[in-house]
Amino acid sequence: MGTGPYLSRPARLARFPAHPFQLGVASGDPTPDGVVLWTRLAPMPLHPDPAAPGGMAPQAVPVRWEVAADERFGEVVRRGETIARPELAHSVHVEVGGLRPGRDYFYRFLTGGDVSAVGRTRTAPERSVQQVRYAFVSCQMYEHGFFTAYRHLAAEDLDVVLHLGDYIYEYGAAEHPPALGGDARGHGQGPAVDLTGYRLRHALYRLDPDLQAAHAAAPWIVTWDDHDVANNYLDRGDPVGFAARRAAAYQAYYEHLPLRASALPRGPQMRLFRRLGYGDLMDLHVLDTRQYRNAPPVPGGATVPGPERHDPARSILGDVQENWLADGLTRSRARWQIIAQQVFFSPRAFPPADQVQLDSWDGYPANRARLLRTLAERRIRPVVLTGDVHSNWAADLKSDFGDPESATVGAELVGTSISSGGNGSDTHTDTEIILAQNPHLRFFDNHRGYVRCTVTPDHLRADFRVVPYVSLPGAPVFTRASFQLDAGRPGLRQVLDRAPSPAERVAEPTPEAAAEG
């Protein structure tokens, strides 16, 4: 315990060719008494030598950590020392306990004569909770745009941030699909297919100052999607070779995010589905819809569905996770049940000929029907949070999506991308047709940004926060629409719907204007 700076010397004085904390700091998976603290030693973050990732020598390095009640570290409440090991790219994951619930804390790391940036974290509240503020995000393709939305998110004073997948994109510089209107920036790397490639890609993303600011502002709860390994991946084609690639991607994912030791991968297996509680107000059920799914009946994207997709044996969750989710929803006594997951849950029929996206829950309708039946029978009214599709949507969950008059049993909030897809827009040419074909879908927007949610015992409000462009840094942020859910009444109620004002609908600045501003 004690107060004041921690002055004792490490066991060995480490020396680095440059500042070792260039990838920033992060915290995650908060509980009422603790949190995970993360950093990675990388004085040369994009060093390509696989024998020296991050420019580090292949030896263990002691790293000290401190947690304080104040940003100046005048009241240090926890401190200790851990070891950054080369086999995990000198990343550290410190599981701090003994903290007080619902409190802000500040943390930093020290090694040799170097000190990291200071991060702020917040433990989860317990017992009677009156409010939780969180945001959820997904899909941050480096080439497609700047991560400006994260700079605004960092100023939101959030209890927690949820990342729902595609933290990185695995494409090589010459193979990725370009953003509409062209890429904003490049990375010059080949495709990530092995441990070195995935480490370099994560390091590239982690160098982004806006992403670093968002990680340092609040704890994160993360889960992955396909591009964290490979586009629409499944164990097919070359299962032996792909298992090695998946193991490499999983290890690099763990090395660069604030996850507990329970998530440490074992080869091509890594458990990410888990449950976190916020007192009597909210239980958060975090899913993995990628790792355990059956192969889609037709590979690829949208298609006219055939009867094979209705096979009751097909699952997007796998039996173990499906039973875990149903049991957790049934046993929970929290007022709000939040399901954080990756791909579109509600049905979406596209023109022409009622095509569906088989990489989403539409490829697994029997699994979706079983979950909806559980919700209806046990009178559970969840809010499903979704990423993946690079656009904003809001939907009512129906007990029978084939009958628009059937009971509403919950809601789905779909968040847009941070940058994937490039500059956004208010609508698409087929938006009106899709909304008409799918009456449970209540809203669509194609800007980039994040969704900010405020949860109280009586209401859940979701604000769709968007930026007008990502092709250059410095975009403003505005609220495009807001929806409210009332406790005990599962239908969505729109409380704000407006087009951006002329000041908010900023045209993309020219490079000359951006340089002047």
Coordinates of C-alpha atoms in Angstrom, one line a residue:
M1 CA 0.0 0.0 0.0
G2 CA 1.4 3.4 1.0
T3 CA 1.6 6.7 -0.8
G4 CA 4.1 8.5 -3.0
P5 CA 6.2 7.3 -5.9
Y6 CA 7.5 3.7 -6.0
L7 CA 11.3 4.1 -5.9
S8 CA 12.7 0.6 -5.4
R9 CA 14.9 -0.6 -8.2
P10 CA 13.9 -3.6 -10.4
A11 CA 15.8 -6.9 -10.0
R12 CA 17.6 -6.2 -13.3
L13 CA 18.0 -2.8 -15.0
A14 CA 16.6 -3.2 -18.4
R15 CA 18.0 -1.1 -21.3
F16 CA 16.1 -0.4 -24.5
P17 CA 17.0 1.2 -27.8
A18 CA 13.9 3.5 -27.5
H19 CA 10.9 4.1 -25.3
P20 CA 9.5 0.6 -24.6
F21 CA 5.8 1.6 -24.0
Q22 CA 5.1 2.9 -27.5
L23 CA 2.0 0.7 -27.8
G24 CA 0.2 2.4 -24.9
V25 CA -1.7 0.9 -22.0
A26 CA -5.1 -0.7 -21.5
S27 CA -7.4 -2.3 -19.0
G28 CA -10.2 -4.7 -19.3
D29 CA -12.8 -7.2 -17.9
P30 CA -13.6 -5.1 -14.8
T31 CA -15.1 -6.8 -11.7
P32 CA -16.3 -5.0 -8.5
D33 CA -12.9 -5.7 -6.9
G34 CA -10.4 -5.6 -9.8
V35 CA -9.4 -5.3 -13.4
V36 CA -6.9 -6.5 -15.9
L37 CA -4.0 -4.1 -16.8
W38 CA -2.1 -4.5 -20.0
T39 CA 0.9 -3.2 -21.8
R40 CA 3.6 -4.6 -24.1
L41 CA 7.3 -3.7 -24.3
A42 CA 8.1 -2.8 -27.9
P43 CA 10.8 -0.1 -28.3
M44 CA 10.7 -0.9 -32.1
P45 CA 7.1 -1.9 -32.6
L46 CA 7.3 -2.8 -36.3
H47 CA 10.6 -4.6 -36.1
P48 CA 10.2 -7.5 -38.6
D49 CA 12.6 -10.0 -37.1
P50 CA 10.6 -12.9 -35.7
A51 CA 13.4 -13.6 -33.2
A52 CA 13.1 -10.1 -31.7
P53 CA 9.5 -9.0 -31.9
G54 CA 9.1 -5.4 -31.1
G55 CA 12.9 -5.0 -31.1
M56 CA 13.2 -6.8 -27.8
A57 CA 16.0 -9.2 -26.9
P58 CA 14.8 -12.8 -26.3
Q59 CA 14.9 -12.5 -22.5
A60 CA 12.5 -12.0 -19.7
V61 CA 12.2 -8.4 -18.3
P62 CA 10.7 -7.3 -14.9
V63 CA 8.0 -4.7 -15.2
R64 CA 6.5 -2.8 -12.2
W65 CA 3.0 -1.6 -12.1
E66 CA 1.1 0.8 -9.9
V67 CA -2.6 1.6 -9.3
A68 CA -3.5 4.8 -7.7
A69 CA -6.6 6.7 -6.5
D70 CA -5.4 9.9 -8.2
E71 CA -3.8 10.7 -11.5
R72 CA -0.6 12.1 -9.9
F73 CA -0.1 8.8 -8.0
G74 CA 0.0 10.5 -4.7
E75 CA -2.1 7.7 -3.2
V76 CA -0.9 4.4 -4.6
V77 CA -3.3 1.6 -3.5
R78 CA -1.8 -1.4 -5.3
R79 CA 1.6 -2.1 -6.7
G80 CA 3.7 -5.1 -7.8
E81 CA 6.1 -6.6 -10.3
T82 CA 5.4 -9.0 -13.1
I83 CA 7.6 -10.5 -15.9
A84 CA 7.3 -9.6 -19.6
R85 CA 8.2 -12.8 -21.3
P86 CA 9.5 -13.2 -24.9
E87 CA 7.2 -16.1 -25.6
L88 CA 4.2 -13.7 -25.3
A89 CA 6.0 -10.8 -27.2
H90 CA 6.8 -9.2 -23.8
S91 CA 3.2 -8.4 -23.2
V92 CA 2.0 -8.3 -19.6
H93 CA -1.5 -9.0 -18.2
V94 CA -1.8 -8.0 -14.6
E95 CA -5.0 -9.2 -12.8
V96 CA -5.3 -6.6 -10.0
G97 CA -7.6 -7.4 -7.1
G98 CA -8.5 -5.7 -3.8
L99 CA -10.0 -2.6 -5.3
R100 CA -13.3 -0.9 -4.4
P101 CA -16.4 -1.3 -6.6
G102 CA -17.6 1.4 -9.0
R103 CA -14.4 3.5 -8.6
D104 CA -12.0 5.3 -10.9
Y105 CA -8.4 4.3 -10.7
F106 CA -5.2 5.3 -12.5
Y107 CA -2.4 2.9 -13.5
R108 CA 1.0 2.9 -15.1
F109 CA 3.9 0.6 -15.8
L110 CA 7.7 1.1 -15.1
T111 CA 10.8 -0.7 -16.3
G112 CA 14.4 0.3 -16.2
G113 CA 14.2 4.1 -16.3
D114 CA 11.1 4.3 -18.4
V115 CA 7.5 5.0 -17.4
S116 CA 4.4 4.3 -19.4
A117 CA 1.5 6.7 -20.2
V118 CA -1.1 6.8 -17.4
G119 CA -4.4 5.0 -18.0
R120 CA -7.7 5.4 -16.3
T121 CA -9.9 2.4 -15.4
R122 CA -13.1 1.8 -13.5
T123 CA -14.2 -1.2 -11.5
A124 CA -17.7 -2.6 -11.9
P125 CA -20.3 -1.5 -9.4
E126 CA -22.1 -4.0 -7.2
R127 CA -25.4 -4.5 -5.4
S128 CA -27.8 -1.7 -6.1
V129 CA -26.7 0.1 -9.3
Q130 CA -28.4 3.2 -10.6
Q131 CA -26.6 3.8 -13.9
V132 CA -24.0 2.3 -16.3
R133 CA -22.7 4.1 -19.4
Y134 CA -21.0 2.0 -22.1
A135 CA -20.2 2.2 -25.8
F136 CA -19.8 -0.6 -28.3
V137 CA -17.6 -0.6 -31.4
S138 CA -16.3 -2.9 -34.1
C139 CA -14.5 -3.1 -37.4
Q140 CA -11.5 -0.7 -37.6
M141 CA -9.8 -1.3 -40.9
Y142 CA -6.6 0.8 -40.9
E143 CA -6.4 1.4 -44.6
H144 CA -10.0 2.6 -44.9
G145 CA -9.8 5.5 -42.6
F146 CA -8.6 7.3 -39.5
F147 CA -9.8 6.2 -36.1
T148 CA -11.2 9.7 -35.2
A149 CA -14.3 8.2 -33.6
Y150 CA -12.1 6.8 -30.8
R151 CA -10.9 10.3 -30.0
H152 CA -14.5 11.3 -29.3
L153 CA -15.3 8.1 -27.5
A154 CA -12.4 8.7 -25.1
A155 CA -14.1 11.9 -24.0
E156 CA -17.4 10.3 -23.2
D157 CA -16.7 9.3 -19.5
L158 CA -17.7 5.7 -20.0
D159 CA -17.8 2.9 -17.5
V160 CA -16.7 0.4 -20.1
V161 CA -16.2 -0.1 -23.9
L162 CA -17.3 -3.2 -25.7
H163 CA -15.4 -4.3 -28.8
L164 CA -17.4 -6.7 -30.9
G165 CA -14.8 -7.9 -33.4
D166 CA -12.5 -7.1 -36.3
Y167 CA -10.0 -5.3 -34.1
I168 CA -7.5 -5.9 -37.0
Y169 CA -7.8 -6.8 -40.7
E170 CA -5.5 -9.5 -41.9
Y171 CA -5.3 -8.4 -45.6
G172 CA -2.0 -7.6 -47.3
A173 CA -1.4 -4.2 -48.7
A174 CA -2.1 -5.3 -52.2
E175 CA -5.1 -7.6 -51.6
H176 CA -7.6 -5.8 -49.4
P177 CA -10.9 -4.4 -50.8
P178 CA -10.5 -0.7 -51.2
A179 CA -12.7 1.9 -49.4
L180 CA -15.3 3.6 -51.5
G181 CA -13.5 6.6 -52.9
G182 CA -10.1 5.2 -52.1
D183 CA -8.0 4.3 -49.1
A184 CA -7.1 6.9 -46.5
R185 CA -3.7 5.3 -45.6
G186 CA -1.6 2.3 -46.2
H187 CA 0.4 -0.1 -44.1
G188 CA 2.8 -1.7 -46.6
Q189 CA 2.6 -5.1 -44.9
G190 CA 1.9 -8.5 -46.5
P191 CA -1.0 -10.6 -45.4
A192 CA -1.0 -11.7 -41.7
V193 CA -0.7 -15.5 -41.9
D194 CA 1.8 -16.4 -39.1
L195 CA 2.7 -15.2 -35.7
T196 CA 5.1 -12.5 -36.9
G197 CA 2.5 -11.2 -39.3
Y198 CA -0.3 -10.9 -36.8
R199 CA 2.1 -9.3 -34.2
L200 CA 3.1 -6.7 -36.7
R201 CA -0.5 -6.0 -37.7
H202 CA -1.6 -5.6 -34.1
A203 CA 1.4 -3.3 -33.4
L204 CA 0.5 -1.2 -36.4
Y205 CA -3.0 -0.6 -35.1
R206 CA -1.8 -0.1 -31.5
L207 CA 0.4 2.8 -32.7
D208 CA -2.7 4.8 -33.7
P209 CA -3.0 7.7 -31.1
D210 CA -6.8 7.7 -31.2
L211 CA -7.0 4.0 -30.4
Q212 CA -4.5 4.4 -27.6
A213 CA -6.5 7.3 -26.2
A214 CA -9.7 5.2 -26.1
H215 CA -7.9 2.3 -24.4
A216 CA -6.4 4.6 -21.8
A217 CA -9.8 6.2 -21.0
A218 CA -11.9 3.2 -19.8
P219 CA -11.7 -0.5 -19.4
W220 CA -12.6 -2.7 -22.5
I221 CA -14.4 -6.0 -22.9
V222 CA -13.4 -7.6 -26.1
T223 CA -14.5 -10.4 -28.4
W224 CA -13.4 -11.2 -31.9
D225 CA -14.8 -11.8 -35.4
D226 CA -13.4 -13.3 -38.6
H227 CA -10.9 -10.6 -39.7
D228 CA -9.0 -11.1 -36.4
V229 CA -7.9 -14.3 -38.2
A230 CA -9.1 -14.5 -41.8
N231 CA -12.2 -13.3 -43.8
N232 CA -15.2 -15.6 -43.0
Y233 CA -12.8 -18.3 -41.7
L234 CA -13.8 -21.8 -40.9
D235 CA -11.7 -25.0 -40.6
R236 CA -12.1 -26.1 -44.1
G237 CA -9.8 -26.7 -47.2
D238 CA -6.5 -27.3 -45.3
P239 CA -7.4 -28.0 -41.6
V240 CA -3.9 -28.7 -40.5
G241 CA -2.4 -25.6 -42.1
F242 CA -5.2 -23.4 -41.1
A243 CA -5.1 -24.6 -37.5
A244 CA -1.5 -23.3 -37.3
R245 CA -2.7 -19.9 -38.7
R246 CA -5.6 -19.7 -36.3
A247 CA -3.3 -20.5 -33.3
A248 CA -0.9 -17.7 -34.4
A249 CA -3.8 -15.2 -34.7
Y250 CA -5.2 -16.2 -31.4
Q251 CA -1.9 -15.8 -29.6
A252 CA -1.3 -12.4 -31.1
Y253 CA -4.9 -11.4 -30.2
Y254 CA -4.2 -12.4 -26.6
E255 CA -0.8 -10.6 -26.5
H256 CA -2.3 -7.3 -27.5
L257 CA -5.6 -7.1 -25.5
P258 CA -6.4 -6.8 -21.8
L259 CA -7.6 -10.4 -21.3
R260 CA -7.4 -12.6 -18.2
A261 CA -5.1 -15.7 -18.0
S262 CA -8.3 -17.8 -18.4
A263 CA -8.4 -16.7 -22.0
L264 CA -4.8 -17.7 -22.8
P265 CA -5.0 -19.8 -26.0
R266 CA -4.1 -23.4 -26.3
G267 CA -3.1 -23.7 -29.9
P268 CA -6.1 -23.1 -32.1
Q269 CA -8.5 -22.9 -29.2
M270 CA -9.3 -19.9 -27.0
R271 CA -12.3 -19.4 -24.8
L272 CA -13.7 -15.8 -25.1
F273 CA -17.4 -16.3 -24.2
R274 CA -17.9 -15.1 -20.7
R275 CA -20.3 -13.2 -18.4
L276 CA -19.7 -10.0 -16.4
G277 CA -22.0 -8.4 -13.9
Y278 CA -22.9 -4.8 -13.0
G279 CA -24.8 -5.3 -9.8
D280 CA -28.5 -5.8 -9.9
L281 CA -28.7 -3.5 -13.0
M282 CA -27.1 -5.4 -15.9
D283 CA -25.6 -8.7 -16.8
L284 CA -23.4 -8.8 -19.9
H285 CA -23.2 -12.1 -21.8
V286 CA -20.2 -11.9 -24.2
L287 CA -20.5 -14.4 -27.1
D288 CA -18.2 -16.0 -29.7
T289 CA -20.2 -16.6 -32.8
R290 CA -17.1 -17.4 -34.9
Q291 CA -15.1 -20.2 -33.4
Y292 CA -17.7 -22.9 -32.8
R293 CA -20.1 -22.5 -35.8
N294 CA -20.9 -25.0 -38.4
A295 CA -19.9 -24.2 -42.0
P296 CA -22.6 -22.2 -43.9
P297 CA -24.6 -24.3 -46.3
V298 CA -23.4 -22.1 -49.2
P299 CA -20.0 -20.4 -48.8
G300 CA -19.7 -16.7 -49.3
G301 CA -22.1 -13.7 -48.8
A302 CA -25.7 -13.0 -49.5
T303 CA -27.6 -15.7 -51.4
V304 CA -31.1 -17.1 -52.0
P305 CA -31.4 -19.5 -49.1
G306 CA -32.1 -23.2 -49.5
P307 CA -33.8 -25.6 -47.1
E308 CA -30.4 -27.0 -45.8
R309 CA -29.8 -23.9 -43.6
H310 CA -32.8 -24.9 -41.5
D311 CA -31.1 -28.2 -40.3
P312 CA -31.7 -28.1 -36.5
A313 CA -28.3 -29.6 -35.9
R314 CA -26.7 -26.4 -37.3
S315 CA -25.4 -23.9 -34.7
I316 CA -23.6 -20.6 -34.8
L317 CA -22.7 -21.0 -31.0
G318 CA -22.0 -24.7 -30.6
D319 CA -23.8 -26.8 -28.0
V320 CA -21.6 -25.8 -25.0
Q321 CA -22.0 -22.1 -25.5
E322 CA -25.6 -22.3 -26.5
N323 CA -26.4 -24.1 -23.2
W324 CA -24.2 -21.7 -21.2
L325 CA -26.1 -18.7 -22.6
A326 CA -29.6 -20.1 -22.0
D327 CA -28.6 -21.1 -18.4
G328 CA -27.0 -17.7 -17.7
L329 CA -30.0 -15.8 -19.0
T330 CA -32.4 -17.9 -17.0
R331 CA -30.4 -17.7 -13.7
S332 CA -29.7 -13.9 -13.9
R333 CA -31.5 -11.6 -11.5
A334 CA -30.2 -8.4 -13.1
R335 CA -32.8 -6.0 -14.5
W336 CA -31.2 -5.8 -18.0
Q337 CA -29.8 -8.7 -20.0
I338 CA -27.2 -7.5 -22.6
I339 CA -25.9 -10.0 -25.2
A340 CA -22.7 -8.7 -26.8
Q341 CA -22.0 -10.6 -30.1
Q342 CA -20.6 -10.2 -33.6
V343 CA -23.1 -10.7 -36.5
F344 CA -26.6 -9.7 -37.4
F345 CA -29.1 -11.5 -35.2
S346 CA -32.4 -10.4 -36.8
P347 CA -33.4 -11.7 -40.2
R348 CA -32.6 -9.4 -43.1
A349 CA -34.0 -10.1 -46.6
F350 CA -32.3 -8.3 -49.4
P351 CA -33.5 -7.6 -52.9
P352 CA -33.7 -9.2 -55.3
A353 CA -35.5 -12.5 -54.5
D354 CA -35.2 -12.2 -50.7
Q355 CA -31.5 -13.0 -50.4
V356 CA -30.0 -13.4 -46.9
Q357 CA -26.5 -13.1 -45.5
L358 CA -25.5 -16.7 -44.6
D359 CA -22.5 -15.6 -42.5
S360 CA -24.9 -14.1 -40.0
W361 CA -27.6 -15.7 -37.8
D362 CA -29.7 -16.0 -41.0
G363 CA -27.4 -18.9 -41.9
Y364 CA -28.4 -20.6 -38.6
P365 CA -32.2 -20.0 -38.2
A366 CA -32.8 -23.1 -36.0
N367 CA -30.2 -21.9 -33.5
R368 CA -31.9 -18.5 -33.5
A369 CA -35.4 -20.0 -33.1
R370 CA -34.2 -22.0 -30.1
L371 CA -32.9 -18.9 -28.4
L372 CA -36.0 -16.9 -29.2
R373 CA -38.1 -19.7 -27.8
T374 CA -36.1 -19.7 -24.6
L375 CA -36.5 -16.0 -24.3
A376 CA -40.3 -16.1 -24.8
E377 CA -40.9 -19.1 -22.5
R378 CA -38.9 -17.6 -19.6
R379 CA -40.0 -14.0 -20.2
I380 CA -36.5 -12.7 -20.7
R381 CA -36.2 -9.4 -22.6
P382 CA -32.6 -9.1 -23.8
V383 CA -30.8 -6.3 -25.7
V384 CA -28.5 -7.8 -28.4
L385 CA -25.5 -5.7 -29.4
T386 CA -24.0 -6.4 -32.8
G387 CA -21.1 -5.2 -35.0
D388 CA -19.7 -6.6 -38.3
V389 CA -21.9 -4.9 -41.0
H390 CA -20.3 -1.4 -41.1
S391 CA -23.6 0.4 -40.7
N392 CA -26.1 1.3 -37.9
W393 CA -29.4 -0.5 -37.5
A394 CA -32.0 -0.9 -34.8
A395 CA -34.5 -3.8 -34.7
D396 CA -37.3 -5.2 -32.6
L397 CA -36.8 -8.9 -31.8
K398 CA -40.0 -10.9 -32.5
S399 CA -41.0 -14.2 -31.0
D400 CA -41.8 -15.3 -34.6
F401 CA -40.1 -13.2 -37.3
G402 CA -42.4 -14.8 -39.9
D403 CA -45.4 -13.0 -38.2
P404 CA -44.9 -9.2 -37.8
E405 CA -47.8 -9.2 -35.3
S406 CA -46.1 -11.7 -33.0
A407 CA -44.8 -10.6 -29.6
T408 CA -41.8 -8.4 -29.3
V409 CA -39.3 -10.1 -27.0
G410 CA -36.3 -7.8 -27.1
A411 CA -34.2 -5.4 -29.2
E412 CA -31.1 -5.5 -31.3
L413 CA -28.8 -2.5 -31.7
V414 CA -26.3 -2.8 -34.5
G415 CA -23.3 -0.5 -34.4
T416 CA -21.4 0.8 -37.4
S417 CA -17.7 0.5 -38.0
I418 CA -15.0 2.7 -36.7
S419 CA -13.5 3.1 -40.2
S420 CA -14.2 0.0 -42.3
G421 CA -15.9 0.9 -45.5
G422 CA -14.5 4.5 -45.7
N423 CA -16.6 7.6 -45.6
G424 CA -20.2 7.1 -44.8
S425 CA -23.6 8.4 -45.9
D426 CA -27.1 8.9 -44.6
T427 CA -28.6 6.0 -46.7
H428 CA -28.2 3.4 -49.4
T429 CA -30.1 3.1 -52.7
D430 CA -31.8 0.0 -51.4
T431 CA -32.5 1.2 -47.8
E432 CA -36.2 1.8 -48.2
I433 CA -36.8 -1.5 -49.9
I434 CA -34.9 -3.4 -47.1
L435 CA -36.8 -1.6 -44.4
A436 CA -40.1 -2.4 -46.1
Q437 CA -39.2 -6.0 -46.6
N438 CA -38.2 -6.3 -42.9
P439 CA -40.8 -4.5 -40.7
H440 CA -38.9 -5.4 -37.5
L441 CA -36.0 -3.2 -38.7
R442 CA -36.6 0.3 -37.4
F443 CA -33.6 2.3 -38.5
F444 CA -30.6 2.5 -40.8
D445 CA -27.6 4.8 -41.1
N446 CA -24.3 4.4 -43.0
H447 CA -21.9 6.7 -41.2
R448 CA -18.9 5.6 -39.1
G449 CA -18.8 5.9 -35.4
Y450 CA -20.0 4.1 -32.2
V451 CA -23.1 3.5 -30.1
R452 CA -23.2 5.1 -26.7
C453 CA -25.7 3.5 -24.2
T454 CA -27.0 4.7 -20.8
V455 CA -28.7 2.1 -18.6
T456 CA -30.8 2.9 -15.6
P457 CA -33.3 0.7 -13.7
D458 CA -36.1 2.2 -15.8
H459 CA -34.6 2.9 -19.2
L460 CA -31.9 2.0 -21.7
R461 CA -31.0 4.8 -24.1
A462 CA -28.8 4.2 -27.2
D463 CA -27.3 7.1 -29.0
F464 CA -25.8 6.5 -32.5
R465 CA -22.8 8.7 -32.5
V466 CA -21.3 9.2 -36.0
V467 CA -18.5 11.2 -37.8
P468 CA -19.1 12.6 -41.3
Y469 CA -15.8 11.3 -42.8
V470 CA -12.8 9.1 -41.9
S471 CA -10.6 9.8 -45.0
L472 CA -8.8 12.5 -43.1
P473 CA -8.3 13.1 -39.3
G474 CA -10.2 15.7 -37.3
A475 CA -13.9 14.9 -38.1
P476 CA -16.5 16.2 -35.7
V477 CA -19.0 13.9 -34.0
F478 CA -22.8 14.1 -33.7
T479 CA -25.8 12.0 -32.6
R480 CA -27.6 10.8 -35.7
A481 CA -30.5 9.1 -33.8
S482 CA -31.4 7.8 -30.3
F483 CA -33.6 5.0 -29.2
Q484 CA -35.0 4.1 -25.8
L485 CA -36.1 0.9 -24.2
D486 CA -38.3 1.0 -21.1
A487 CA -37.9 -1.8 -18.5
G488 CA -40.6 -4.3 -18.9
R489 CA -41.6 -3.1 -22.4
P490 CA -39.3 -4.7 -24.9
G491 CA -40.1 -2.6 -28.0
L492 CA -37.8 0.2 -29.3
R493 CA -39.0 3.8 -29.0
Q494 CA -37.2 6.4 -31.2
V495 CA -36.6 9.6 -29.2
L496 CA -34.3 11.4 -31.7
D497 CA -34.2 11.2 -35.4
R498 CA -32.6 14.1 -37.3
A499 CA -30.4 14.7 -40.3
P500 CA -27.1 16.4 -39.4
S501 CA -27.1 20.2 -39.4
P502 CA -25.1 22.0 -42.1
A503 CA -22.2 22.4 -39.5
E504 CA -22.3 18.7 -38.8
R505 CA -22.7 17.6 -42.4
V506 CA -19.1 18.7 -43.1
A507 CA -17.9 17.9 -46.5
E508 CA -14.6 16.0 -46.6
P509 CA -11.9 18.7 -46.4
T510 CA -9.2 18.9 -49.0
P511 CA -5.7 18.0 -47.9
E512 CA -4.8 21.7 -48.2
A513 CA -7.7 22.8 -45.9
A514 CA -6.8 20.1 -43.4
A515 CA -3.2 21.2 -43.4
E516 CA -4.3 24.8 -42.8
G517 CA -6.7 23.8 -40.0

